[in-house]
XYZ file of C-alpha atoms in Angstrom:
555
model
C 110.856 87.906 51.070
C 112.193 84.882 53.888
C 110.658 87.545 56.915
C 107.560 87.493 55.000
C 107.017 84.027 53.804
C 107.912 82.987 57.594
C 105.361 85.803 58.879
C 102.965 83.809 56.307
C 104.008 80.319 57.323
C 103.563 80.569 61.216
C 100.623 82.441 60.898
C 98.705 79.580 58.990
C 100.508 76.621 61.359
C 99.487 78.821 64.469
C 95.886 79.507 63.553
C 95.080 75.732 62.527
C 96.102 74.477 65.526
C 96.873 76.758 68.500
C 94.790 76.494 71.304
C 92.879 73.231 69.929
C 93.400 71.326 73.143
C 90.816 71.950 75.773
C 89.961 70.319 79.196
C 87.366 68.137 79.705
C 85.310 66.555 82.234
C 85.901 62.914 82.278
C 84.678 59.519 84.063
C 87.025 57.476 86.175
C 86.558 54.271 84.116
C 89.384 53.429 81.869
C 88.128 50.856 79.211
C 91.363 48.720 77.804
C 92.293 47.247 74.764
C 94.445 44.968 73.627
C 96.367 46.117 70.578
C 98.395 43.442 68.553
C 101.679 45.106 70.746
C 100.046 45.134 73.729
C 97.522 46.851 75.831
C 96.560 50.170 76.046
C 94.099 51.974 78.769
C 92.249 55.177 77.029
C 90.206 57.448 78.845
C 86.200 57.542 78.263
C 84.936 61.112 77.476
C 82.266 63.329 76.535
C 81.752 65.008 73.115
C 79.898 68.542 72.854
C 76.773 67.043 71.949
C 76.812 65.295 75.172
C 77.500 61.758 74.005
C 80.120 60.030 75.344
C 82.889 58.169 73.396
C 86.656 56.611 74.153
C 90.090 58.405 73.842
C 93.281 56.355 73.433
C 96.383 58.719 72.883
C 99.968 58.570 72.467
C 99.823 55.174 70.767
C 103.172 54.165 69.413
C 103.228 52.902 66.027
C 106.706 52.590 64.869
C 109.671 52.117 67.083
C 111.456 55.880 67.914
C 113.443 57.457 64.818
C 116.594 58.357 66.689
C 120.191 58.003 66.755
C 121.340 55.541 63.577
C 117.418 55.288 62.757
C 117.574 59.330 62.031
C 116.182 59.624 58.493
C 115.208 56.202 57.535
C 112.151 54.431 56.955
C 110.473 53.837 60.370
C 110.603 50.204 61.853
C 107.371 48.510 63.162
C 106.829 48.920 66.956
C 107.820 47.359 69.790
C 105.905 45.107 72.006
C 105.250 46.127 75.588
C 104.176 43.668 78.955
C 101.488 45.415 81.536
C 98.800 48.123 80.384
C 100.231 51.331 78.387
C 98.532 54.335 79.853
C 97.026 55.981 76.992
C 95.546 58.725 78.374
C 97.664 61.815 77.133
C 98.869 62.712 73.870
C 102.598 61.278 72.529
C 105.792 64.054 71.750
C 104.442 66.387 68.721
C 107.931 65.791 66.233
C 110.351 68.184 66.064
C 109.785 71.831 65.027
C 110.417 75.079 66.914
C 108.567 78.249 66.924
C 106.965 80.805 69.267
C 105.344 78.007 70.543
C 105.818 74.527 70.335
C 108.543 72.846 70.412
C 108.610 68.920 69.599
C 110.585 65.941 69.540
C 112.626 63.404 68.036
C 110.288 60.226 69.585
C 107.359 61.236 67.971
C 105.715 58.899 66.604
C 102.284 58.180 67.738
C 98.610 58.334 67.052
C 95.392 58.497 69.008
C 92.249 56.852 68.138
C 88.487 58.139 69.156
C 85.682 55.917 68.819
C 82.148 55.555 69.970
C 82.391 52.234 70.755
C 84.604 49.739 71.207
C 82.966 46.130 70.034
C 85.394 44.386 68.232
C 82.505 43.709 65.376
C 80.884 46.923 65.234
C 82.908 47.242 61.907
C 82.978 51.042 62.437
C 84.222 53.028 59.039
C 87.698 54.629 59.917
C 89.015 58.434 58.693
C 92.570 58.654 59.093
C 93.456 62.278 59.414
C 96.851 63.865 57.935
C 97.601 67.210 59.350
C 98.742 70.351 57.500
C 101.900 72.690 58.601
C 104.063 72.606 54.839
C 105.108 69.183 55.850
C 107.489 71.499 58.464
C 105.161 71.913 61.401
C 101.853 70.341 63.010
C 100.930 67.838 65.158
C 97.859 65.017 64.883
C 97.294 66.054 68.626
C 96.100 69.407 67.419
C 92.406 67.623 66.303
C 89.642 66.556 68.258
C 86.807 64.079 67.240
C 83.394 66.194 68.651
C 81.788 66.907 64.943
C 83.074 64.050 63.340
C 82.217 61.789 66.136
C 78.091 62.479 65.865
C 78.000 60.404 62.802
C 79.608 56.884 64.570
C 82.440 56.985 62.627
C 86.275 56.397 64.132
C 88.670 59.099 63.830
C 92.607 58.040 63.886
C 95.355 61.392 64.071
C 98.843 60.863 63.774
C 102.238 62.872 64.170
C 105.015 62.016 61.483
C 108.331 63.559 60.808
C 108.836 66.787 59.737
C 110.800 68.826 57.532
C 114.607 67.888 57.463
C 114.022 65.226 59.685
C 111.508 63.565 57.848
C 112.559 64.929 54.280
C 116.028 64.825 53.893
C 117.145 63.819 50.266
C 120.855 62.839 49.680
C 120.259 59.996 46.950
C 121.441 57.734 48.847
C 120.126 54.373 50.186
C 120.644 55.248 53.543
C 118.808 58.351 53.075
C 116.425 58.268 49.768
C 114.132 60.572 51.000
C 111.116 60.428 52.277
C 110.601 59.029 56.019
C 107.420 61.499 56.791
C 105.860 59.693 54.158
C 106.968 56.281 55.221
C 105.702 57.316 58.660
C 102.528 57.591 57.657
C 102.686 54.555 55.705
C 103.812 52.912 59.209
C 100.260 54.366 60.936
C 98.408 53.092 58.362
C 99.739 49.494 58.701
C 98.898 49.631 62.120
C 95.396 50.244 61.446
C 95.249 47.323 59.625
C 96.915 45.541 62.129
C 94.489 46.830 65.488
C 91.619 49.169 64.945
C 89.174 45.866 64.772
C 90.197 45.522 68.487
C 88.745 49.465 68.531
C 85.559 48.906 66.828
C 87.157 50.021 63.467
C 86.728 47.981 59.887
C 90.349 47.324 58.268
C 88.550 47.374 54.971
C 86.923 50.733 55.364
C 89.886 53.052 55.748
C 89.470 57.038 54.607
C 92.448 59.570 54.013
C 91.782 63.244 54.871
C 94.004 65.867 54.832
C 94.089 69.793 54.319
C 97.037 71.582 52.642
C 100.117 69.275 52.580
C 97.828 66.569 54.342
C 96.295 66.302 51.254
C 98.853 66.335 49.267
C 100.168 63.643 51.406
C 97.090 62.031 51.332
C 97.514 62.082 47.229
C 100.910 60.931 47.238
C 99.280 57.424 48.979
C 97.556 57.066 45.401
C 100.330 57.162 44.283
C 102.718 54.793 46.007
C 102.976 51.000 46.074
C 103.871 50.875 49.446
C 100.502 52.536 50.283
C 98.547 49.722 48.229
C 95.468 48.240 49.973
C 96.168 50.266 53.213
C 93.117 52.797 52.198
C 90.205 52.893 50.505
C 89.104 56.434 49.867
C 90.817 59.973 49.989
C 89.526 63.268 50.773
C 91.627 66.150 49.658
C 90.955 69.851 51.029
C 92.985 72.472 49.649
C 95.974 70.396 47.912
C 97.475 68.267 45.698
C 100.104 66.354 44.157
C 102.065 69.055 43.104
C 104.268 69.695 45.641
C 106.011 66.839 45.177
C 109.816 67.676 44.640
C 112.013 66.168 41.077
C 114.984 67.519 41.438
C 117.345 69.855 43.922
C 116.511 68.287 46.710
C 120.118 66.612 47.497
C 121.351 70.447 46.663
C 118.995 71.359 49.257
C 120.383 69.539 51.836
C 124.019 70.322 51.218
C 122.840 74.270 51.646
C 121.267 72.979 55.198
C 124.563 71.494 55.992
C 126.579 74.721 55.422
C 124.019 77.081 56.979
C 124.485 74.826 59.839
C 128.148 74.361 59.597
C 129.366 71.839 57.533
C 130.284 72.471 54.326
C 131.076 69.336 52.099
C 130.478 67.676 49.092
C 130.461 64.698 50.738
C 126.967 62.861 51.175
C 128.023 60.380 54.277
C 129.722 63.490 55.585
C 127.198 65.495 55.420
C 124.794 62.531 57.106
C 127.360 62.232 59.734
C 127.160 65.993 60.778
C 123.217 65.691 60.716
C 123.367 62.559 63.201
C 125.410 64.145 65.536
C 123.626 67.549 66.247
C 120.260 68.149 68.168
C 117.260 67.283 66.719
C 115.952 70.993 67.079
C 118.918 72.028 65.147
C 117.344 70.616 62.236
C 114.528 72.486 62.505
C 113.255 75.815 60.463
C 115.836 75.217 57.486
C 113.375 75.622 55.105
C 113.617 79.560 54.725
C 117.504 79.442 55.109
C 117.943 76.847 51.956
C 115.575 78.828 49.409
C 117.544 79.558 46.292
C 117.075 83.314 45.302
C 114.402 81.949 42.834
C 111.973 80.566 45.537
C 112.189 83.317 47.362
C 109.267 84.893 45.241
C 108.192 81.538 43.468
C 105.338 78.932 45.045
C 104.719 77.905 48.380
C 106.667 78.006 51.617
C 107.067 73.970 51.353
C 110.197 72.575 50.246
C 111.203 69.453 52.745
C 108.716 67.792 50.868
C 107.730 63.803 49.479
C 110.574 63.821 46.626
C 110.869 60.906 43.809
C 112.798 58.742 44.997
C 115.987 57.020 43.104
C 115.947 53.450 43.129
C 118.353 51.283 45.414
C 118.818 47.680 45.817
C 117.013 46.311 48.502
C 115.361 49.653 49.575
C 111.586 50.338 48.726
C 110.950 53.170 47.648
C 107.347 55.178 48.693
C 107.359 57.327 45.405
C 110.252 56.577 42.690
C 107.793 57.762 39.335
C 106.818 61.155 38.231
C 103.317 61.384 39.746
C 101.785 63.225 36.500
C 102.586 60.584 34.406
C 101.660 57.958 36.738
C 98.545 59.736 36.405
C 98.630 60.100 32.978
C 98.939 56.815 32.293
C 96.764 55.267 35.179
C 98.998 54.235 37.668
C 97.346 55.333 40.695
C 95.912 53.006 43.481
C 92.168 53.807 42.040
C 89.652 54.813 44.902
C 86.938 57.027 45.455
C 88.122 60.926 45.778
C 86.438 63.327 47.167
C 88.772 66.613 46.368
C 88.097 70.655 46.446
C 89.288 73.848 47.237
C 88.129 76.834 49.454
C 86.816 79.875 46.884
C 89.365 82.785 48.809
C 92.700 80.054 49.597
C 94.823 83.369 48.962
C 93.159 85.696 51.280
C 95.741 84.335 53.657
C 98.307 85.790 51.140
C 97.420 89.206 50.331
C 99.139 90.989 53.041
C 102.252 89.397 52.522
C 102.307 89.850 48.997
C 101.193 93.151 48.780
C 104.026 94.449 50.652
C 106.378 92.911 47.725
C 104.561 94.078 45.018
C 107.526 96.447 43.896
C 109.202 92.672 42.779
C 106.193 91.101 41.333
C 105.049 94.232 39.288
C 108.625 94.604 37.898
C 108.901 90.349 37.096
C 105.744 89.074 36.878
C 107.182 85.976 35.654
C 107.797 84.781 39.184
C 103.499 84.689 39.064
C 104.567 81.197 36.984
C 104.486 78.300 38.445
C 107.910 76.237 38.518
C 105.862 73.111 36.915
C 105.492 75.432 34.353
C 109.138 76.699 34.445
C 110.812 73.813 33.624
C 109.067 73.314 30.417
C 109.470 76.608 28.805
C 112.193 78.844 27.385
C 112.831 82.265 29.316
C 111.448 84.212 26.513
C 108.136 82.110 26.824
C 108.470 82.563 30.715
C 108.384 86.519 30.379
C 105.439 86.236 28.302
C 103.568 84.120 30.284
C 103.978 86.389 33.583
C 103.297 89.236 31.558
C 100.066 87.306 30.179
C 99.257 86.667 33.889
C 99.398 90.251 34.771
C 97.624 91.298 32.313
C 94.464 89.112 32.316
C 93.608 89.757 36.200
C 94.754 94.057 36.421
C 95.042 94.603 32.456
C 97.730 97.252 31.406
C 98.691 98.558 35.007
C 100.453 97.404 38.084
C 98.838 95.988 40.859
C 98.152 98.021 43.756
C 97.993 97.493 47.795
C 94.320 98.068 46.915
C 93.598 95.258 44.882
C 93.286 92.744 47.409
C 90.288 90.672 45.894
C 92.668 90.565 42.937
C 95.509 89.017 45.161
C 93.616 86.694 46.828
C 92.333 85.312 43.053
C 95.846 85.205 41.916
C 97.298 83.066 44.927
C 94.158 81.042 45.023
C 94.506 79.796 41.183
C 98.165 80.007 40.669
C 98.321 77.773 44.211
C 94.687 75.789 44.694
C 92.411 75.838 42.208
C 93.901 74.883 39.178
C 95.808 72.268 40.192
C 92.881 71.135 41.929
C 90.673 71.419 39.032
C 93.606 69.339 36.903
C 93.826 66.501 39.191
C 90.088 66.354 39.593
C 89.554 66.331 35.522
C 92.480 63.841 34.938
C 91.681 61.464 37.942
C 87.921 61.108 36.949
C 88.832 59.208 33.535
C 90.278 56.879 35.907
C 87.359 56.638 38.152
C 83.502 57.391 38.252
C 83.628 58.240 41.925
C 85.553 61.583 41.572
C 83.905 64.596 43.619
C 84.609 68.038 43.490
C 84.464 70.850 45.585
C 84.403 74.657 46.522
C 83.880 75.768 49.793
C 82.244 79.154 49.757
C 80.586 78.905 53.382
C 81.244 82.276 55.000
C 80.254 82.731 58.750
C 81.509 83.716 61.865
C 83.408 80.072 62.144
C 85.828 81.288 59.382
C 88.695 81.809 62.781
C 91.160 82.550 59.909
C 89.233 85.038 57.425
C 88.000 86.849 60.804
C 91.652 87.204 61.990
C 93.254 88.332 59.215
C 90.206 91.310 59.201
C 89.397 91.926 55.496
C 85.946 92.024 55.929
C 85.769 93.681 52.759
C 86.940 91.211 50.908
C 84.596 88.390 50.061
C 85.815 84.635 49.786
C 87.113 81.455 52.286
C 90.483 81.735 53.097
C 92.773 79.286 53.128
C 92.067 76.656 56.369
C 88.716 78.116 57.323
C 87.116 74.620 56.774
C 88.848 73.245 59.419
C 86.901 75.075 62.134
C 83.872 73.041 60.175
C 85.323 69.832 60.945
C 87.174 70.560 64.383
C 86.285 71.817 67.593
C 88.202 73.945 69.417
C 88.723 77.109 71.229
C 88.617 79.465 67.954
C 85.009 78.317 67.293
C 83.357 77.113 70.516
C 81.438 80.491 71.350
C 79.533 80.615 67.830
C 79.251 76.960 67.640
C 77.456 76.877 71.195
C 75.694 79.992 70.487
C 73.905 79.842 67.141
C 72.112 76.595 66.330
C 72.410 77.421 62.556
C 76.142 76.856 62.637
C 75.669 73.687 64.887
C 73.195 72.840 61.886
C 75.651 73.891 58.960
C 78.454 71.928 61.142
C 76.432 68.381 61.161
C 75.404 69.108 57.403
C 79.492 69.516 56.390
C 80.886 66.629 58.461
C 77.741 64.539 57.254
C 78.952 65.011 53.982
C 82.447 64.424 54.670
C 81.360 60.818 56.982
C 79.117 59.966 54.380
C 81.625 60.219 51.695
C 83.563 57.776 54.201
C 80.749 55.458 54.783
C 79.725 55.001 51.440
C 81.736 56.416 48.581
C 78.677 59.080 48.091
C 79.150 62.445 50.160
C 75.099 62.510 49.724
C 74.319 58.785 50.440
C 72.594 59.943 53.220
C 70.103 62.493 52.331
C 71.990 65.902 51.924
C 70.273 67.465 49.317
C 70.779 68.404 46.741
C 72.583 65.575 45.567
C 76.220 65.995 44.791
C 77.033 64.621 41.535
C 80.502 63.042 40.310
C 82.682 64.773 38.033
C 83.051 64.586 34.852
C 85.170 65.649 31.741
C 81.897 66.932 29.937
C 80.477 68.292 32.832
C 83.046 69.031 35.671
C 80.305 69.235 38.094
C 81.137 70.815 41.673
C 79.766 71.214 44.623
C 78.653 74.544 46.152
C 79.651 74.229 50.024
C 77.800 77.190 51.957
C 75.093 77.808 54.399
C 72.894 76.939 51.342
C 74.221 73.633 49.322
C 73.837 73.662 45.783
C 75.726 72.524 42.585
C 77.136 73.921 39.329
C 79.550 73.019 36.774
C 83.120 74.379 36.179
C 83.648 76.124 39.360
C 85.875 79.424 38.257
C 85.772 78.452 34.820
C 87.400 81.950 33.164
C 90.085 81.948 35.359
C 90.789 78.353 34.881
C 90.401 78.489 31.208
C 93.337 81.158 31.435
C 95.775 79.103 33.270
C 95.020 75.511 31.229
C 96.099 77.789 27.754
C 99.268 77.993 29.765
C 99.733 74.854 30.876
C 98.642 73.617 27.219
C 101.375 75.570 25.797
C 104.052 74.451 28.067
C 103.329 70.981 26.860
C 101.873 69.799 29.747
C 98.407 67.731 31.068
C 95.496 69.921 31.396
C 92.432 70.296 31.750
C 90.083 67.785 28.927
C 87.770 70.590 26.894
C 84.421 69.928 27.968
């Protein structure tokens, strides 16, 4: 199961981002700003559309995590004398694969604008990159769609899986410092992106996979208060977000590394003294023989946090019942899912189907889990099975069936949940699913199920981003180049003004609501409906109603 699941985890980090940096022709003048820690010299470039804009990269906003800072909270960044160059990216943080790898002084952002008068009062989207909170890089993302609708984009890198998860329950390690990282970015948009043309007060989150969940958890957290003002979430939530195990998790990384103690300073002693790329790709090697089948490959993840003296915590409360009971940092959400997320999956799980046949109780979510006896746990998968194949096993052949499965048991329902629960808390809740299917889908056409209908898991991205995966059809065919403006217009406008449609798109995407649970239809034709999925979601609230927990309202 680990040889798949890692198969499945580089395959969705590589396709994101490989190959996103390209070379570009650029002028010789190199416009300077003066950021509040002194100044940096960015590079002026040209978009694909031919306009021309500013690049500052490698920005550092938080002093370098290493040595006795490994694993805490970040601490605010030093001032430097002289100009910074900031014309190439900053150290992606530490991971290793076939491809990249990062390191340890990492963290840094890079800001693209359009212009750079300091009351131009430009909106600003803050962009959280995906990887299962184990891999990725800000650099990976360039501004060219974005860009054609004057708004500022701002990436960041932040720490990564053990090195930016780590949970001992301790107050020198609470847990998590990725989190805290970004926390540390966003306070330094407060602090400078005036000087860049940017408006402090008009501050978007956007993330895909665990960047949205990451951008959720900022709802969540106190220390994320008043640093953001709207959130768009593609293709995750809140529920990744670790309650328990996570200190047993990192005793398990200590003796598959060497050290094995019961000791928590021990233990944080051996981490400080090895390599930082020793603490890298742990995730696989700490699964407990029940993850090995059950949820996503993400597990160095934002955790609840104990509370400490004199340590603030990002997260310390259950985030369901903070949402439960309506204590969230309230702003406009824009939040959705792609209609084939598990196409990515089938593969993979059809070549353990012998296990998942034989216990299709692993199908149940560990939310779920935790609430329920094992007799009601063996019914449930059993109920799962039955309601997508009926009363036979599933077969390498049923890969439209897969791809449902992973895409509701993973996406959509928690998506749909959030969605329903967050818009009694506000009016300015807007769903949803993208269905767009063309020859920008770089992930759907690589995996080569053209067969098999749906958007996989990622494919917006190549909507939103330019890059080498997407730059013949984009240049090519002026109907993508038209469907590309008409998605990042609604994704800008959203931004902007709260509205996704504010600026014309028609038809006009309409909030959810409980009664309703209007969505939005995201292909090369946009239209609306209500209760995207709704059988299939219908199934899995009855289960998450029986387990006792918050569900979908009843329309």
């Amino acid at each position: 199961m680990c040889r798949f699941k890692c198969k499945l985890f580089v395959t969705i980090f590589l396709l994101q981002i490989i190959g996103i940096l390209s070379s570009r022709n650029c002028q010789h003048e190199d416009p300077i700003v003066r950021t509040k820690e002194g100044k940096v010299r960015g590079v002026i470039d040209k978009l694909v559309d031919g306009s021309t804009y500013y690049r500052f990269r490698g920005i550092p906003y938080a002093v370098p995590p290493v040595g006795d800072l490994r694993f805490k909270a970040p601490l605010p960044p030093q001032s430097w004398r002289g100009v910074r160059d900031a014309s190439n990216f900053g150290n992606i943080c530490s991971q290793f694969n076939q491809t990249y790898q990062g390191d340890e002084d990492c963290l840094f952002l890079n800001v693209y604008t359009k212009t750079l008068r300091r009351n131009a009062k430009t909106p600003v989207m803050v962009w959280i990159h995906g990887g299962s909170f184990s891999q990725g890089s800000g650099n990976f993302f360039l501004p060219d769609f974005l860009l054609q609708h004057n708004v500022i984009l701002v990436t960041l890198n932040y720490r990564l899986e053990v090195l930016g998860y780590l949970t001992l329950d301790t107050p020198e390690v609470p847990g998590n410092a990725g989190m805290k990282d970004q926390v540390a970015a966003l306070r330094w948009v407060q602090n400078n992106i005036e000087k860049f043309g940017g408006d402090p007060n008009s501050v978007t989150l956007f993330g895909e996979s665990s960047g949205a969940a990451a951008a959720v958890y900022h709802m969540f957290s106190p220390m994320s208060n008043g640093l953001f003002h709207k959130v768009i979430a593609q293709s995750g939530s809140y529920d990744l977000a670790r309650r328990e195990g996570e200190k047993e998790r990192a005793f398990r990384a200590g003796k598959v590394l060497g050290k094995d103690t019961d000791d928590p300073q021990e233990l944080l002693d051996f981490f400080r003294s090895l390599e930082a790329s020793k603490l890298t790709n742990l995730t696989f090697a700490t699964l407990t023989d029940d993850e090995r089948f059950r949820g996503l490959p993400a597990k160095f993840v934002a955790n609840i946090e104990k509370k400490f003296a004199n340590v603030q915590p990002f997260m310390d409360e259950d985030p369901t019942k903070m949402l439960v009971e309506g204590s969230i940092n309230k702003v406009p959400l824009m939040i959705g899912y792609n209609s084939g997320e598990g196409l990515i999956m089938t593969q993979f799980h059809a070549a353990l189907l012998d296990t998942y046949n034989n216990q299709p109780s692993y199908y149940v979510s560990k939310e779920i889990v935790d609430k329920i006896s094992e007799e009601q746990l063996t019914d449930f998968g059993n109920r799962i099975k039955r309601f997508y194949v009926g009363d036979r096993d599933i077969t390498k052949d049923d890969l439209a069936t897969i791809r449902d499965m992973q895409t509701d048991i993973h996406f959509s329902y928690t998506t749909h949940r959030f969605a329903d629960l967050y818009s009694k808390l506000s009016s300015q809740t807007y769903m949803y699913r993208f269905d767009a299917v063309t020859e920008l889908n770089a992930i759907k056409n690589t995996l080569n199920m053209p067969n098999v209908g749906g958007v996989s898991h990622a494919d917006e991205l190549f909507y939103l981003f330019y890059n080498y995966l997407n730059e013949k059809p984009y240049k090519e065919q002026k109907r993508l180049r038209d469907l590309v403006f008409k998605v990042t217009k609604l994704w800008t406008d959203f931004a902007k003004t709260s509205n996704p449609t504010s600026g014309g798109v028609e038809p006009v995407w309409k909030p959810y609501t409980v009664s309703g649970k209007e969505f939005y239809i995201i292909d090369e034709q946009f239209s609306h409906g209500k209760y995207a999925d709704k059988e299939r979601m219908e199934f899995w609230n009855k289960l998450y109603e029986e387990a006792g927990l918050p569900h979908i309202s009843k329309s």
